[in-house]
CSV table of C-alpha atoms in Angstrom, one decimal:
chain,number,residue,atom,x,y,z
A,9,UNK,CA,-93.5,-198.9,-148.1
A,10,UNK,CA,-92.1,-196.3,-150.5
A,11,UNK,CA,-92.0,-192.6,-149.9
A,12,UNK,CA,-94.9,-192.2,-152.4
A,13,UNK,CA,-97.3,-194.3,-150.4
A,14,UNK,CA,-100.9,-193.1,-150.6
A,15,UNK,CA,-103.4,-194.1,-147.9
A,16,UNK,CA,-107.1,-194.0,-148.9
A,17,UNK,CA,-109.5,-194.2,-145.8
A,18,UNK,CA,-113.1,-194.4,-146.8
A,19,UNK,CA,-116.4,-194.8,-145.0
A,20,UNK,CA,-118.5,-197.7,-146.4
A,21,UNK,CA,-122.2,-197.4,-145.9
A,22,UNK,CA,-123.8,-194.6,-148.0
A,23,UNK,CA,-120.3,-193.6,-149.2
A,24,UNK,CA,-119.0,-196.6,-151.2
A,25,UNK,CA,-121.7,-199.2,-150.6
A,26,UNK,CA,-125.5,-198.8,-150.5
A,27,UNK,CA,-128.6,-200.7,-149.4
A,28,UNK,CA,-131.3,-201.0,-152.0
A,29,UNK,CA,-133.2,-198.2,-150.3
A,30,UNK,CA,-130.2,-195.9,-150.5
A,31,UNK,CA,-129.0,-196.5,-154.0
A,32,UNK,CA,-130.9,-193.4,-155.4
A,33,UNK,CA,-130.2,-194.5,-159.0
A,34,UNK,CA,-132.3,-191.7,-160.4
A,35,UNK,CA,-132.6,-193.1,-164.0
A,36,UNK,CA,-135.2,-195.1,-165.9
A,37,UNK,CA,-135.0,-198.8,-165.1
A,38,UNK,CA,-133.7,-199.6,-168.6
A,39,UNK,CA,-130.7,-197.3,-168.0
A,40,UNK,CA,-130.0,-198.4,-164.4
A,41,UNK,CA,-126.3,-199.4,-163.9
A,42,UNK,CA,-125.5,-203.1,-163.3
A,43,UNK,CA,-125.0,-203.7,-159.6
A,44,UNK,CA,-122.7,-206.0,-157.6
A,45,UNK,CA,-123.9,-207.3,-154.3
A,46,UNK,CA,-121.1,-206.9,-151.7
A,47,UNK,CA,-123.0,-208.0,-148.6
A,48,UNK,CA,-125.4,-210.8,-147.7
A,49,UNK,CA,-127.2,-210.9,-144.3
A,50,UNK,CA,-129.4,-213.8,-143.2
A,51,UNK,CA,-129.3,-215.2,-146.7
A,52,UNK,CA,-130.5,-212.0,-148.3
A,53,UNK,CA,-128.6,-209.4,-150.4
A,54,UNK,CA,-128.1,-206.3,-148.3
A,55,UNK,CA,-125.5,-203.9,-149.8
A,56,UNK,CA,-124.4,-203.1,-153.3
A,57,UNK,CA,-122.1,-201.0,-155.4
A,58,UNK,CA,-122.2,-200.5,-159.2
A,59,UNK,CA,-120.0,-202.7,-161.3
A,60,UNK,CA,-118.2,-199.6,-162.5
A,61,UNK,CA,-117.5,-198.7,-158.9
A,62,UNK,CA,-116.3,-202.2,-158.2
A,63,UNK,CA,-113.8,-202.0,-161.0
A,64,UNK,CA,-112.5,-198.6,-159.8
A,65,UNK,CA,-112.1,-199.9,-156.3
A,66,UNK,CA,-110.2,-203.0,-157.4
A,67,UNK,CA,-107.7,-200.9,-159.4
A,68,UNK,CA,-107.4,-198.4,-156.5
A,69,UNK,CA,-106.6,-201.1,-154.0
A,70,UNK,CA,-103.8,-202.4,-156.2
A,71,UNK,CA,-101.9,-199.1,-156.1
A,72,UNK,CA,-102.7,-197.6,-152.7
A,73,UNK,CA,-103.2,-198.6,-149.1
A,74,UNK,CA,-107.0,-198.8,-149.1
A,75,UNK,CA,-108.4,-198.8,-145.6
A,76,UNK,CA,-112.2,-199.4,-145.1
A,77,UNK,CA,-113.1,-197.1,-142.3
A,78,UNK,CA,-116.5,-197.8,-140.7
A,79,UNK,CA,-118.7,-197.4,-137.6
A,80,UNK,CA,-119.7,-201.0,-138.2
A,81,UNK,CA,-118.7,-203.6,-135.6
A,82,UNK,CA,-116.0,-206.2,-136.6
A,83,UNK,CA,-118.7,-208.8,-137.2
A,84,UNK,CA,-120.8,-206.4,-139.4
A,85,UNK,CA,-117.7,-205.4,-141.4
A,86,UNK,CA,-116.7,-209.0,-142.0
A,87,UNK,CA,-119.9,-209.6,-143.9
A,88,UNK,CA,-118.8,-207.1,-146.5
A,89,UNK,CA,-117.0,-208.7,-149.5
A,90,UNK,CA,-115.3,-205.8,-151.4
A,91,UNK,CA,-113.8,-206.4,-154.8
A,92,UNK,CA,-110.1,-207.1,-154.9
A,93,UNK,CA,-107.8,-208.6,-152.3
A,94,UNK,CA,-108.8,-208.3,-148.6
A,95,UNK,CA,-107.4,-205.0,-147.2
A,96,UNK,CA,-104.5,-205.4,-144.9
A,97,UNK,CA,-105.9,-202.7,-142.6
A,98,UNK,CA,-109.4,-201.9,-141.7
A,99,UNK,CA,-110.9,-199.5,-139.1
A,100,UNK,CA,-114.0,-200.7,-137.3
A,101,UNK,CA,-116.3,-199.5,-134.5
A,102,UNK,CA,-115.5,-195.8,-135.4
A,103,UNK,CA,-111.9,-196.3,-134.6
A,104,UNK,CA,-112.3,-198.6,-131.7
A,105,UNK,CA,-110.7,-201.5,-133.5
A,106,UNK,CA,-107.8,-201.5,-135.9
A,107,UNK,CA,-107.8,-204.8,-137.9
A,108,UNK,CA,-104.5,-206.0,-139.3
A,109,UNK,CA,-105.0,-208.9,-141.7
A,110,UNK,CA,-108.5,-209.3,-140.2
A,111,UNK,CA,-107.3,-209.5,-136.6
A,112,UNK,CA,-107.9,-206.8,-134.0
A,113,UNK,CA,-104.6,-205.1,-132.9
A,114,UNK,CA,-104.5,-205.5,-129.1
A,115,UNK,CA,-102.1,-202.6,-128.5
A,116,UNK,CA,-104.6,-200.3,-130.3
A,117,UNK,CA,-107.5,-201.6,-128.2
A,118,UNK,CA,-105.6,-200.9,-125.0
A,119,UNK,CA,-104.8,-197.3,-126.1
A,120,UNK,CA,-108.4,-196.7,-127.0
A,121,UNK,CA,-109.7,-198.1,-123.7
A,122,UNK,CA,-107.3,-195.8,-121.8
A,123,UNK,CA,-108.5,-192.7,-123.6
A,124,UNK,CA,-112.2,-193.5,-123.1
A,125,UNK,CA,-111.7,-194.1,-119.3
A,126,UNK,CA,-110.0,-190.7,-119.0
A,127,UNK,CA,-112.0,-188.4,-121.3
A,128,UNK,CA,-115.7,-189.3,-121.3
A,129,UNK,CA,-118.6,-190.6,-119.2
A,130,UNK,CA,-119.1,-194.4,-119.1
A,131,UNK,CA,-121.2,-196.2,-121.7
A,132,UNK,CA,-123.6,-197.3,-118.9
A,133,UNK,CA,-124.5,-193.7,-118.2
A,134,UNK,CA,-125.5,-193.1,-121.8
A,135,UNK,CA,-127.4,-196.4,-122.0
A,136,UNK,CA,-129.4,-195.5,-118.9
A,137,UNK,CA,-130.2,-192.1,-120.2
A,138,UNK,CA,-131.4,-193.4,-123.5
A,139,UNK,CA,-133.5,-196.1,-121.8
A,140,UNK,CA,-135.1,-193.5,-119.7
A,141,UNK,CA,-136.0,-191.0,-122.4
A,142,UNK,CA,-136.7,-193.1,-125.6
A,143,UNK,CA,-140.3,-193.9,-126.4
A,144,UNK,CA,-141.2,-197.4,-127.3
A,145,UNK,CA,-143.7,-195.9,-129.8
A,146,UNK,CA,-140.7,-195.1,-132.1
A,147,UNK,CA,-137.8,-197.1,-130.7
A,148,UNK,CA,-137.3,-200.4,-132.5
A,149,UNK,CA,-133.9,-201.6,-131.2
A,150,UNK,CA,-131.3,-200.4,-128.7
A,151,UNK,CA,-127.9,-202.0,-129.2
A,152,UNK,CA,-124.4,-201.8,-127.8
A,153,UNK,CA,-121.6,-202.1,-130.3
A,154,UNK,CA,-118.3,-203.8,-129.2
A,155,UNK,CA,-118.8,-202.4,-125.6
A,156,UNK,CA,-117.7,-199.1,-127.0
A,157,UNK,CA,-120.8,-197.1,-128.1
A,158,UNK,CA,-124.6,-197.5,-128.4
A,159,UNK,CA,-127.0,-197.0,-131.2
A,160,UNK,CA,-130.8,-197.0,-131.7
A,161,UNK,CA,-132.9,-198.2,-134.6
A,162,UNK,CA,-136.0,-195.9,-134.8
A,163,UNK,CA,-139.1,-195.2,-136.9
A,164,UNK,CA,-138.1,-191.8,-138.4
A,165,UNK,CA,-141.6,-190.7,-139.1
A,166,UNK,CA,-142.6,-191.1,-135.4
A,167,UNK,CA,-139.4,-189.7,-133.9
A,168,UNK,CA,-140.0,-186.3,-132.2
A,169,UNK,CA,-138.2,-183.5,-134.0
A,170,UNK,CA,-136.2,-182.3,-131.0
A,171,UNK,CA,-135.3,-185.6,-129.3
A,172,UNK,CA,-132.0,-186.1,-131.2
A,173,UNK,CA,-131.1,-182.5,-130.6
A,174,UNK,CA,-131.8,-182.9,-126.8
A,175,UNK,CA,-129.8,-186.1,-126.6
A,176,UNK,CA,-126.9,-184.5,-128.4
A,177,UNK,CA,-126.8,-181.6,-126.0
A,178,UNK,CA,-127.0,-184.0,-123.0
A,179,UNK,CA,-124.3,-186.3,-124.4
A,180,UNK,CA,-122.0,-183.4,-125.5
A,181,UNK,CA,-121.6,-182.3,-121.9
A,182,UNK,CA,-120.4,-185.8,-121.1
A,183,UNK,CA,-117.9,-186.2,-123.9
A,184,UNK,CA,-120.1,-188.0,-126.4
A,185,UNK,CA,-121.2,-187.3,-130.0
A,186,UNK,CA,-124.7,-188.1,-131.4
A,187,UNK,CA,-125.3,-188.8,-135.1
A,188,UNK,CA,-128.5,-189.5,-137.0
A,189,UNK,CA,-128.0,-191.7,-140.0
A,190,UNK,CA,-131.1,-193.0,-141.8
A,191,UNK,CA,-133.1,-195.0,-139.2
A,192,UNK,CA,-130.1,-195.2,-136.8
A,193,UNK,CA,-129.1,-192.8,-134.0
A,194,UNK,CA,-125.5,-193.3,-132.8
A,195,UNK,CA,-124.1,-192.1,-129.5
A,196,UNK,CA,-120.3,-192.4,-129.6
A,197,UNK,CA,-117.6,-191.2,-127.2
A,198,UNK,CA,-115.8,-188.2,-128.7
A,199,UNK,CA,-112.3,-189.8,-128.2
A,200,UNK,CA,-113.4,-192.7,-130.3
A,201,UNK,CA,-112.5,-191.4,-133.8
A,202,UNK,CA,-111.8,-192.7,-137.2
A,203,UNK,CA,-109.1,-190.1,-137.7
A,204,UNK,CA,-106.9,-191.4,-134.8
A,205,UNK,CA,-106.9,-194.9,-136.3
A,206,UNK,CA,-106.2,-193.5,-139.7
A,207,UNK,CA,-103.2,-191.6,-138.4
A,208,UNK,CA,-102.0,-194.9,-136.8
A,209,UNK,CA,-102.2,-196.7,-140.1
A,210,UNK,CA,-100.4,-193.8,-141.9
A,211,UNK,CA,-97.6,-194.1,-139.3
A,212,UNK,CA,-97.2,-197.8,-139.8
A,213,UNK,CA,-97.3,-197.6,-143.6
A,214,UNK,CA,-95.3,-194.4,-144.0
A,215,UNK,CA,-98.0,-192.9,-146.1
A,216,UNK,CA,-97.2,-189.4,-147.3
A,217,UNK,CA,-100.7,-188.6,-148.8
A,218,UNK,CA,-104.0,-189.4,-147.1
A,219,UNK,CA,-107.3,-189.3,-148.9
A,220,UNK,CA,-110.7,-189.8,-147.2
A,221,UNK,CA,-114.5,-189.8,-147.9
A,222,UNK,CA,-117.6,-190.0,-145.8
A,223,UNK,CA,-121.2,-188.8,-145.5
A,224,UNK,CA,-122.0,-188.5,-141.7
A,225,UNK,CA,-121.1,-186.5,-138.7
A,226,UNK,CA,-119.0,-189.4,-137.5
A,227,UNK,CA,-116.9,-189.0,-140.6
A,228,UNK,CA,-116.1,-185.3,-140.1
A,229,UNK,CA,-113.0,-185.9,-138.0
A,230,UNK,CA,-111.7,-188.3,-140.7
A,231,UNK,CA,-112.3,-185.8,-143.5
A,232,UNK,CA,-110.6,-183.0,-141.5
A,233,UNK,CA,-107.6,-185.2,-140.8
A,234,UNK,CA,-106.9,-186.2,-144.4
A,235,UNK,CA,-104.9,-184.2,-146.9
A,236,UNK,CA,-107.8,-184.3,-149.4
A,237,UNK,CA,-111.4,-185.3,-148.7
A,238,UNK,CA,-114.8,-185.8,-150.4
A,239,UNK,CA,-118.4,-186.1,-149.3
A,240,UNK,CA,-121.4,-187.1,-151.4
A,241,UNK,CA,-124.4,-184.9,-152.2
A,242,UNK,CA,-126.5,-186.8,-149.6
A,243,UNK,CA,-126.2,-187.6,-145.9
A,244,UNK,CA,-125.8,-185.8,-142.6
A,245,UNK,CA,-122.8,-183.6,-143.7
A,246,UNK,CA,-124.5,-182.6,-147.0
A,247,UNK,CA,-127.8,-181.8,-145.3
A,248,UNK,CA,-126.0,-179.4,-142.8
A,249,UNK,CA,-123.8,-177.8,-145.5
A,250,UNK,CA,-120.6,-179.0,-143.7
A,251,UNK,CA,-117.4,-178.1,-145.4
A,252,UNK,CA,-113.6,-177.6,-145.0
A,253,UNK,CA,-110.9,-175.9,-147.1
A,254,UNK,CA,-109.6,-179.2,-148.5
A,255,UNK,CA,-113.0,-180.9,-148.9
A,256,UNK,CA,-114.8,-181.4,-152.2
A,257,UNK,CA,-118.6,-181.5,-151.8
A,258,UNK,CA,-119.9,-183.6,-154.6
A,259,UNK,CA,-123.3,-183.1,-156.2
A,260,UNK,CA,-123.8,-186.8,-157.0
A,261,UNK,CA,-126.1,-188.8,-154.7
A,262,UNK,CA,-126.5,-192.5,-154.0
A,263,UNK,CA,-124.5,-195.1,-156.0
A,264,UNK,CA,-123.4,-192.4,-158.5
A,265,UNK,CA,-121.6,-190.7,-155.6
A,266,UNK,CA,-119.8,-193.9,-154.7
A,267,UNK,CA,-118.5,-194.1,-158.3
A,268,UNK,CA,-117.4,-190.5,-158.4
A,269,UNK,CA,-115.6,-190.7,-155.0
A,270,UNK,CA,-113.6,-193.6,-156.3
A,271,UNK,CA,-112.8,-191.7,-159.5
A,272,UNK,CA,-111.6,-188.8,-157.4
A,273,UNK,CA,-109.5,-191.1,-155.2
A,274,UNK,CA,-107.8,-192.6,-158.3
A,275,UNK,CA,-107.0,-189.2,-159.9
A,276,UNK,CA,-105.6,-187.8,-156.7
A,277,UNK,CA,-103.5,-190.9,-156.0
A,278,UNK,CA,-101.9,-190.6,-159.4
């Protein structure tokens, strides 16, 4: 890598790619942008980006080290077909897995496992607490991702207002973070971070400038660790007014935010 290498680490869901429910196009149907499907699940289209965003991403990936940086599991990430060549590096499971040419780096896995064992309560303790306190009236699914963290799929309209806050307080005392994203509630160990994996990719590539974007609490550490960062006008961070000195808080929402984030990446990467 040259001394001018730029690393772009971006969250995917509700940052660059959007479900049909999250697109928030906000224009009359006749003026709606053309969409590119980038994910199919069980034979049905699931995630999209605008064709303009797809073009921007393809050009960006040709001139930078573009690193998809997601809380998705490896299997969930591998369903996503982004425009352009497959990224050499990808960060999955909120930093739990670093993929190199599509294969999980075993040394990174060992380092992550050691930190989790030393710094936070076991996954089983969190699973047991959630099972004991969640109500089947609003809980639809309770899943474990990569044996690293757990998440729930819930009916938001039935979810008690204080339940997430109470879970966050309980989990925080045990070294875990809780994040509510749409219909999903994530409980993730605090040492499991996107920023740590981003720093590792920067070390390997010799990147001298890091750019990042994301919309949720689980992206906050990534945004803080980058040299420049952006968040869309929707999502957990926007709703809480979260900010940082080097962060640009965009006003665009939905798919328009995905386009603007890619424009900002391109301008900053030069």
